[in-house]
PDB file of C-alpha atoms in Angstrom:
ATOM      1  CA  PHE I   1     174.068 111.889-140.882  1.00 41.00           C
ATOM      2  CA  PRO I   2     171.586 109.104-140.101  1.00 42.00           C
ATOM      3  CA  THR I   3     170.623 106.473-142.706  1.00 44.00           C
ATOM      4  CA  GLN I   4     169.481 108.194-145.901  1.00 43.00           C
ATOM      5  CA  LEU I   5     165.824 107.636-146.857  1.00 39.00           C
ATOM      6  CA  THR I   6     164.007 108.195-150.137  1.00 44.00           C
ATOM      7  CA  ASN I   7     162.434 111.687-150.369  1.00 42.00           C
ATOM      8  CA  ILE I   8     163.925 112.719-147.009  1.00 40.00           C
ATOM      9  CA  SER I   9     166.711 115.297-146.930  1.00 44.00           C
ATOM     10  CA  TYR I  10     169.164 116.206-144.193  1.00 43.00           C
ATOM     11  CA  GLY I  11     171.007 119.467-143.711  1.00 47.00           C
ATOM     12  CA  VAL I  12     170.817 122.931-142.236  1.00 46.00           C
ATOM     13  CA  SER I  13     169.260 125.897-143.974  1.00 43.00           C
ATOM     14  CA  SER I  14     170.848 129.298-143.546  1.00 49.00           C
ATOM     15  CA  GLY I  15     167.444 130.954-143.392  1.00 62.00           C
ATOM     16  CA  GLN I  16     163.944 130.406-142.112  1.00 91.00           C
ATOM     17  CA  THR I  17     161.072 128.140-143.085  1.00 92.00           C
ATOM     18  CA  THR I  18     157.846 129.639-144.366  1.00 94.00           C
ATOM     19  CA  LYS I  19     154.537 127.956-145.171  1.00 96.00           C
ATOM     20  CA  LEU I  20     153.451 128.587-148.727  1.00 97.00           C
ATOM     21  CA  VAL I  21     150.333 126.399-148.394  1.00 98.00           C
ATOM     22  CA  ASP I  22     148.493 125.004-145.385  1.00 97.00           C
ATOM     23  CA  ALA I  23     145.070 123.642-144.444  1.00 98.00           C
ATOM     24  CA  ASN I  24     143.592 127.158-144.307  1.00 97.00           C
ATOM     25  CA  SER I  25     144.810 128.224-147.747  1.00 98.00           C
ATOM     26  CA  PRO I  26     142.027 129.339-150.118  1.00 98.00           C
ATOM     27  CA  ALA I  27     141.399 126.691-152.779  1.00 98.00           C
ATOM     28  CA  GLU I  28     139.219 125.794-155.748  1.00 98.00           C
ATOM     29  CA  TYR I  29     137.798 122.280-155.928  1.00 98.00           C
ATOM     30  CA  ILE I  30     135.486 119.969-157.842  1.00 97.00           C
ATOM     31  CA  VAL I  31     134.287 116.392-157.472  1.00 96.00           C
ATOM     32  CA  PRO I  32     135.141 115.038-160.957  1.00 94.00           C
ATOM     33  CA  LEU I  33     132.047 113.116-162.026  1.00 90.00           C
ATOM     34  CA  GLY I  34     132.710 113.512-165.750  1.00 88.00           C
ATOM     35  CA  GLY I  35     135.976 115.350-166.140  1.00 83.00           C
ATOM     36  CA  PRO I  36     137.748 117.660-166.686  1.00 88.00           C
ATOM     37  CA  ASN I  37     139.840 115.265-168.734  1.00 89.00           C
ATOM     38  CA  GLY I  38     143.635 115.245-168.726  1.00 92.00           C
ATOM     39  CA  THR I  39     145.743 117.361-166.374  1.00 94.00           C
ATOM     40  CA  GLY I  40     145.016 120.824-167.780  1.00 96.00           C
ATOM     41  CA  TRP I  41     143.160 121.618-164.530  1.00 97.00           C
ATOM     42  CA  THR I  42     146.513 121.444-162.681  1.00 98.00           C
ATOM     43  CA  GLU I  43     148.112 124.252-164.697  1.00 97.00           C
ATOM     44  CA  GLN I  44     148.408 127.988-164.247  1.00 95.00           C
ATOM     45  CA  GLY I  45     145.898 129.917-166.305  1.00 94.00           C
ATOM     46  CA  PHE I  46     143.225 127.186-166.109  1.00 96.00           C
ATOM     47  CA  ASP I  47     139.767 128.778-165.795  1.00 96.00           C
ATOM     48  CA  ALA I  48     138.506 126.904-162.747  1.00 96.00           C
ATOM     49  CA  ASN I  49     135.368 129.030-162.473  1.00 95.00           C
ATOM     50  CA  ALA I  50     134.287 128.229-166.023  1.00 95.00           C
ATOM     51  CA  ALA I  51     134.972 124.521-165.358  1.00 95.00           C
ATOM     52  CA  GLY I  52     132.586 124.502-162.394  1.00 95.00           C
ATOM     53  CA  PHE I  53     135.067 124.533-159.508  1.00 97.00           C
ATOM     54  CA  SER I  54     133.829 125.840-156.146  1.00 97.00           C
ATOM     55  CA  SER I  55     135.691 127.923-153.574  1.00 98.00           C
ATOM     56  CA  GLY I  56     136.842 126.506-150.253  1.00 98.00           C
ATOM     57  CA  PHE I  57     139.951 125.710-148.252  1.00 98.00           C
ATOM     58  CA  ALA I  58     142.814 123.277-148.885  1.00 98.00           C
ATOM     59  CA  ALA I  59     141.843 120.756-146.152  1.00 98.00           C
ATOM     60  CA  ILE I  60     139.031 118.913-147.856  1.00 98.00           C
ATOM     61  CA  GLY I  61     137.052 115.699-147.478  1.00 97.00           C
ATOM     62  CA  TYR I  62     134.172 114.180-145.541  1.00 96.00           C
ATOM     63  CA  GLU I  63     133.557 112.183-142.352  1.00 96.00           C
ATOM     64  CA  THR I  64     130.468 110.050-141.667  1.00 94.00           C
ATOM     65  CA  VAL I  65     131.462 108.911-138.164  1.00 91.00           C
ATOM     66  CA  PRO I  66     132.433 112.179-136.423  1.00 91.00           C
ATOM     67  CA  LYS I  67     132.675 110.626-132.963  1.00 88.00           C
ATOM     68  CA  SER I  68     135.078 107.854-133.976  1.00 85.00           C
ATOM     69  CA  GLY I  69     138.531 107.698-132.392  1.00 86.00           C
ATOM     70  CA  THR I  70     140.214 108.637-135.680  1.00 91.00           C
ATOM     71  CA  SER I  71     137.653 111.097-136.984  1.00 94.00           C
ATOM     72  CA  PHE I  72     138.735 113.567-139.664  1.00 96.00           C
ATOM     73  CA  SER I  73     136.110 116.108-138.553  1.00 95.00           C
ATOM     74  CA  GLY I  74     138.665 118.353-136.876  1.00 95.00           C
ATOM     75  CA  GLU I  75     140.850 118.379-140.002  1.00 97.00           C
ATOM     76  CA  ILE I  76     138.267 119.077-142.715  1.00 98.00           C
ATOM     77  CA  LEU I  77     137.616 122.724-143.557  1.00 98.00           C
ATOM     78  CA  THR I  78     135.790 122.097-146.836  1.00 98.00           C
ATOM     79  CA  GLN I  79     133.178 119.362-146.850  1.00 97.00           C
ATOM     80  CA  ILE I  80     132.410 117.366-149.998  1.00 97.00           C
ATOM     81  CA  PRO I  81     129.515 114.928-150.441  1.00 94.00           C
ATOM     82  CA  GLU I  82     129.927 111.517-148.820  1.00 94.00           C
ATOM     83  CA  GLY I  83     131.053 108.507-150.814  1.00 91.00           C
ATOM     84  CA  ASN I  84     132.890 110.286-153.619  1.00 92.00           C
ATOM     85  CA  HIS I  85     135.804 108.556-155.343  1.00 93.00           C
ATOM     86  CA  ALA I  86     137.907 111.667-155.991  1.00 95.00           C
ATOM     87  CA  VAL I  87     138.345 115.414-155.684  1.00 97.00           C
ATOM     88  CA  PHE I  88     140.437 117.899-157.684  1.00 98.00           C
ATOM     89  CA  VAL I  89     141.898 120.754-155.604  1.00 98.00           C
ATOM     90  CA  ARG I  90     143.763 123.841-156.866  1.00 98.00           C
ATOM     91  CA  ILE I  91     145.625 125.972-154.311  1.00 98.00           C
ATOM     92  CA  PRO I  92     147.243 129.229-155.486  1.00 98.00           C
ATOM     93  CA  PHE I  93     150.254 130.536-153.578  1.00 97.00           C
ATOM     94  CA  GLN I  94     152.777 133.335-153.998  1.00 96.00           C
ATOM     95  CA  VAL I  95     156.555 133.234-154.374  1.00 96.00           C
ATOM     96  CA  ASP I  96     158.312 136.602-154.446  1.00 93.00           C
ATOM     97  CA  ASP I  97     161.935 135.478-154.920  1.00 94.00           C
ATOM     98  CA  ILE I  98     162.634 132.037-156.422  1.00 93.00           C
ATOM     99  CA  ALA I  99     166.384 132.416-155.957  1.00 93.00           C
ATOM    100  CA  ALA I 100     165.862 132.574-152.177  1.00 93.00           C
ATOM    101  CA  VAL I 101     164.143 129.135-152.002  1.00 95.00           C
ATOM    102  CA  GLU I 102     166.737 126.640-150.744  1.00 94.00           C
ATOM    103  CA  GLN I 103     164.430 123.709-149.965  1.00 96.00           C
ATOM    104  CA  LEU I 104     160.830 122.850-150.798  1.00 97.00           C
ATOM    105  CA  THR I 105     158.786 120.257-148.905  1.00 98.00           C
ATOM    106  CA  LEU I 106     155.237 119.003-149.442  1.00 98.00           C
ATOM    107  CA  GLY I 107     153.551 117.552-146.376  1.00 98.00           C
ATOM    108  CA  MET I 108     150.393 115.527-147.007  1.00 98.00           C
ATOM    109  CA  LYS I 109     147.686 114.158-144.766  1.00 97.00           C
ATOM    110  CA  PHE I 110     145.705 111.817-147.021  1.00 97.00           C
ATOM    111  CA  ASP I 111     143.055 109.138-147.001  1.00 95.00           C
ATOM    112  CA  ASN I 112     143.258 107.195-149.193  1.00 94.00           C
ATOM    113  CA  GLY I 113     145.590 108.435-151.980  1.00 96.00           C
ATOM    114  CA  PHE I 114     146.742 111.495-153.897  1.00 97.00           C
ATOM    115  CA  VAL I 115     148.732 112.863-156.828  1.00 98.00           C
ATOM    116  CA  ALA I 116     150.257 116.349-156.482  1.00 98.00           C
ATOM    117  CA  TYR I 117     151.228 118.756-159.265  1.00 98.00           C
ATOM    118  CA  LEU I 118     153.250 121.950-159.145  1.00 98.00           C
ATOM    119  CA  ASN I 119     152.306 124.333-161.957  1.00 98.00           C
ATOM    120  CA  GLY I 120     151.046 121.414-164.042  1.00 97.00           C
ATOM    121  CA  VAL I 121     153.940 118.990-163.429  1.00 98.00           C
ATOM    122  CA  LYS I 122     153.489 115.888-161.253  1.00 98.00           C
ATOM    123  CA  VAL I 123     155.830 116.108-158.259  1.00 98.00           C
ATOM    124  CA  ALA I 124     154.546 113.577-155.698  1.00 98.00           C
ATOM    125  CA  GLN I 125     152.045 110.792-155.157  1.00 97.00           C
ATOM    126  CA  GLY I 126     150.944 108.404-152.437  1.00 96.00           C
ATOM    127  CA  ASN I 127     148.911 105.200-152.861  1.00 96.00           C
ATOM    128  CA  ALA I 128     147.946 106.259-156.380  1.00 96.00           C
ATOM    129  CA  PRO I 129     148.477 104.779-159.863  1.00 94.00           C
ATOM    130  CA  ASP I 130     150.901 106.538-162.206  1.00 92.00           C
ATOM    131  CA  ASN I 131     148.262 107.586-164.745  1.00 91.00           C
ATOM    132  CA  ALA I 132     145.342 108.579-162.521  1.00 93.00           C
ATOM    133  CA  ASP I 133     142.530 110.499-164.222  1.00 93.00           C
ATOM    134  CA  TRP I 134     139.093 111.738-163.161  1.00 93.00           C
ATOM    135  CA  ALA I 135     137.579 108.238-163.377  1.00 91.00           C
ATOM    136  CA  THR I 136     140.337 106.416-161.437  1.00 92.00           C
ATOM    137  CA  PHE I 137     139.230 104.258-158.515  1.00 89.00           C
ATOM    138  CA  LEU I 138     141.791 103.092-155.949  1.00 92.00           C
ATOM    139  CA  ASP I 139     142.253  99.341-155.547  1.00 88.00           C
ATOM    140  CA  SER I 140     143.795  99.517-152.058  1.00 87.00           C
ATOM    141  CA  ALA I 141     143.002 101.386-148.858  1.00 89.00           C
ATOM    142  CA  GLY I 142     146.418 102.945-148.298  1.00 87.00           C
ATOM    143  CA  PRO I 143     147.316 104.384-144.877  1.00 87.00           C
ATOM    144  CA  SER I 144     145.173 103.720-141.822  1.00 92.00           C
ATOM    145  CA  ASP I 145     142.969 106.545-140.552  1.00 92.00           C
ATOM    146  CA  GLY I 146     145.425 107.114-137.703  1.00 93.00           C
ATOM    147  CA  GLU I 147     148.347 107.391-140.125  1.00 95.00           C
ATOM    148  CA  ALA I 148     146.331 109.722-142.347  1.00 95.00           C
ATOM    149  CA  LEU I 149     146.202 112.256-139.509  1.00 96.00           C
ATOM    150  CA  GLU I 150     149.997 112.689-139.641  1.00 96.00           C
ATOM    151  CA  TYR I 151     151.847 114.606-142.353  1.00 97.00           C
ATOM    152  CA  VAL I 152     153.969 112.532-144.737  1.00 97.00           C
ATOM    153  CA  ASP I 153     156.770 114.706-146.166  1.00 97.00           C
ATOM    154  CA  PHE I 154     157.886 114.663-149.798  1.00 98.00           C
ATOM    155  CA  ASN I 155     161.103 116.465-150.723  1.00 97.00           C
ATOM    156  CA  LEU I 156     160.359 118.764-153.696  1.00 98.00           C
ATOM    157  CA  THR I 157     163.667 120.623-153.648  1.00 96.00           C
ATOM    158  CA  GLY I 158     164.479 119.143-157.057  1.00 96.00           C
ATOM    159  CA  SER I 159     161.320 120.810-158.392  1.00 97.00           C
ATOM    160  CA  VAL I 160     162.117 124.371-157.272  1.00 96.00           C
ATOM    161  CA  ASP I 161     162.773 125.262-160.918  1.00 96.00           C
ATOM    162  CA  LEU I 162     159.042 124.748-161.580  1.00 97.00           C
ATOM    163  CA  LEU I 163     158.241 127.770-159.421  1.00 97.00           C
ATOM    164  CA  VAL I 164     157.599 131.169-160.959  1.00 96.00           C
ATOM    165  CA  GLU I 165     157.742 134.546-159.302  1.00 95.00           C
ATOM    166  CA  GLY I 166     154.203 135.601-158.507  1.00 95.00           C
ATOM    167  CA  GLU I 167     151.275 133.183-158.431  1.00 97.00           C
ATOM    168  CA  ASN I 168     151.887 129.424-158.513  1.00 98.00           C
ATOM    169  CA  ILE I 169     149.452 126.508-158.365  1.00 98.00           C
ATOM    170  CA  LEU I 170     149.680 123.434-156.153  1.00 98.00           C
ATOM    171  CA  ALA I 171     147.083 120.998-157.508  1.00 98.00           C
ATOM    172  CA  VAL I 172     146.085 117.815-155.698  1.00 98.00           C
ATOM    173  CA  HIS I 173     144.070 114.928-157.116  1.00 98.00           C
ATOM    174  CA  GLY I 174     142.626 113.276-154.017  1.00 97.00           C
ATOM    175  CA  LEU I 175     141.571 109.642-154.390  1.00 96.00           C
ATOM    176  CA  ASN I 176     139.284 107.503-152.230  1.00 94.00           C
ATOM    177  CA  TYR I 177     139.013 103.728-151.783  1.00 92.00           C
ATOM    178  CA  ILE I 178     135.303 103.294-152.321  1.00 87.00           C
ATOM    179  CA  ALA I 179     135.461  99.527-152.845  1.00 81.00           C
ATOM    180  CA  GLY I 180     136.040  99.204-149.083  1.00 71.00           C
ATOM    181  CA  ASP I 181     135.069 101.419-146.165  1.00 67.00           C
ATOM    182  CA  ILE I 182     133.786 104.714-147.603  1.00 80.00           C
ATOM    183  CA  SER I 183     133.087 106.378-144.271  1.00 88.00           C
ATOM    184  CA  ASP I 184     135.641 109.141-144.786  1.00 94.00           C
ATOM    185  CA  MET I 185     138.116 110.939-147.047  1.00 95.00           C
ATOM    186  CA  LEU I 186     140.848 113.483-146.343  1.00 97.00           C
ATOM    187  CA  ILE I 187     143.248 115.608-148.394  1.00 98.00           C
ATOM    188  CA  SER I 188     145.221 118.229-146.443  1.00 98.00           C
ATOM    189  CA  PRO I 189     148.443 119.632-147.965  1.00 98.00           C
ATOM    190  CA  GLN I 190     151.146 121.786-146.426  1.00 98.00           C
ATOM    191  CA  MET I 191     153.970 123.222-148.544  1.00 98.00           C
ATOM    192  CA  ARG I 192     157.010 124.632-146.771  1.00 97.00           C
ATOM    193  CA  ALA I 193     159.986 126.507-148.163  1.00 96.00           C
ATOM    194  CA  ALA I 194     163.370 127.069-146.535  1.00 95.00           C
ATOM    195  CA  ILE I 195     164.297 130.614-147.478  1.00 90.00           C
ATOM    196  CA  ALA I 196     167.868 131.925-147.646  1.00 86.00           C
TER     197      ALA I 196
END
């Protein structure tokens, strides 16, 4: 094995890899200008429609300079208003047989930060404070725009026990660095499972 790295696993699966979530996955989203408070919005059974969420796709953000060399225009499938500090995204996905899931990986393209939840439990974050809420503003820019166009993988195999058979919810709190350059924002998740 090569040098072991945090959140990176090595090994061979006996089965195949399937995408549970990708950029084209149907999603519910809201720009949180006054809530919802807490993390109840990340859980199964949350009434997103009653809370004012809209329908879209999992790749979400905005781009004000579409002809720039590192434009997010080709990545964004759901456009939100320019200059926003955050977005809450809920992505439902199905798991038919939990016992068959050998590995679980979350890939994230993000500008500028995110916190991810699986069925209401925080499982990953990048360039985000530990206790982010709807009013949180980032104090650093995080990855460059070029880096944001590449998936960063987070090993969620230790969180497989959070899955349920049937519908699950991947929730992502996307965060933007609006104290600096607010020309763009991107949140694009991909969840992959190695199936026995």
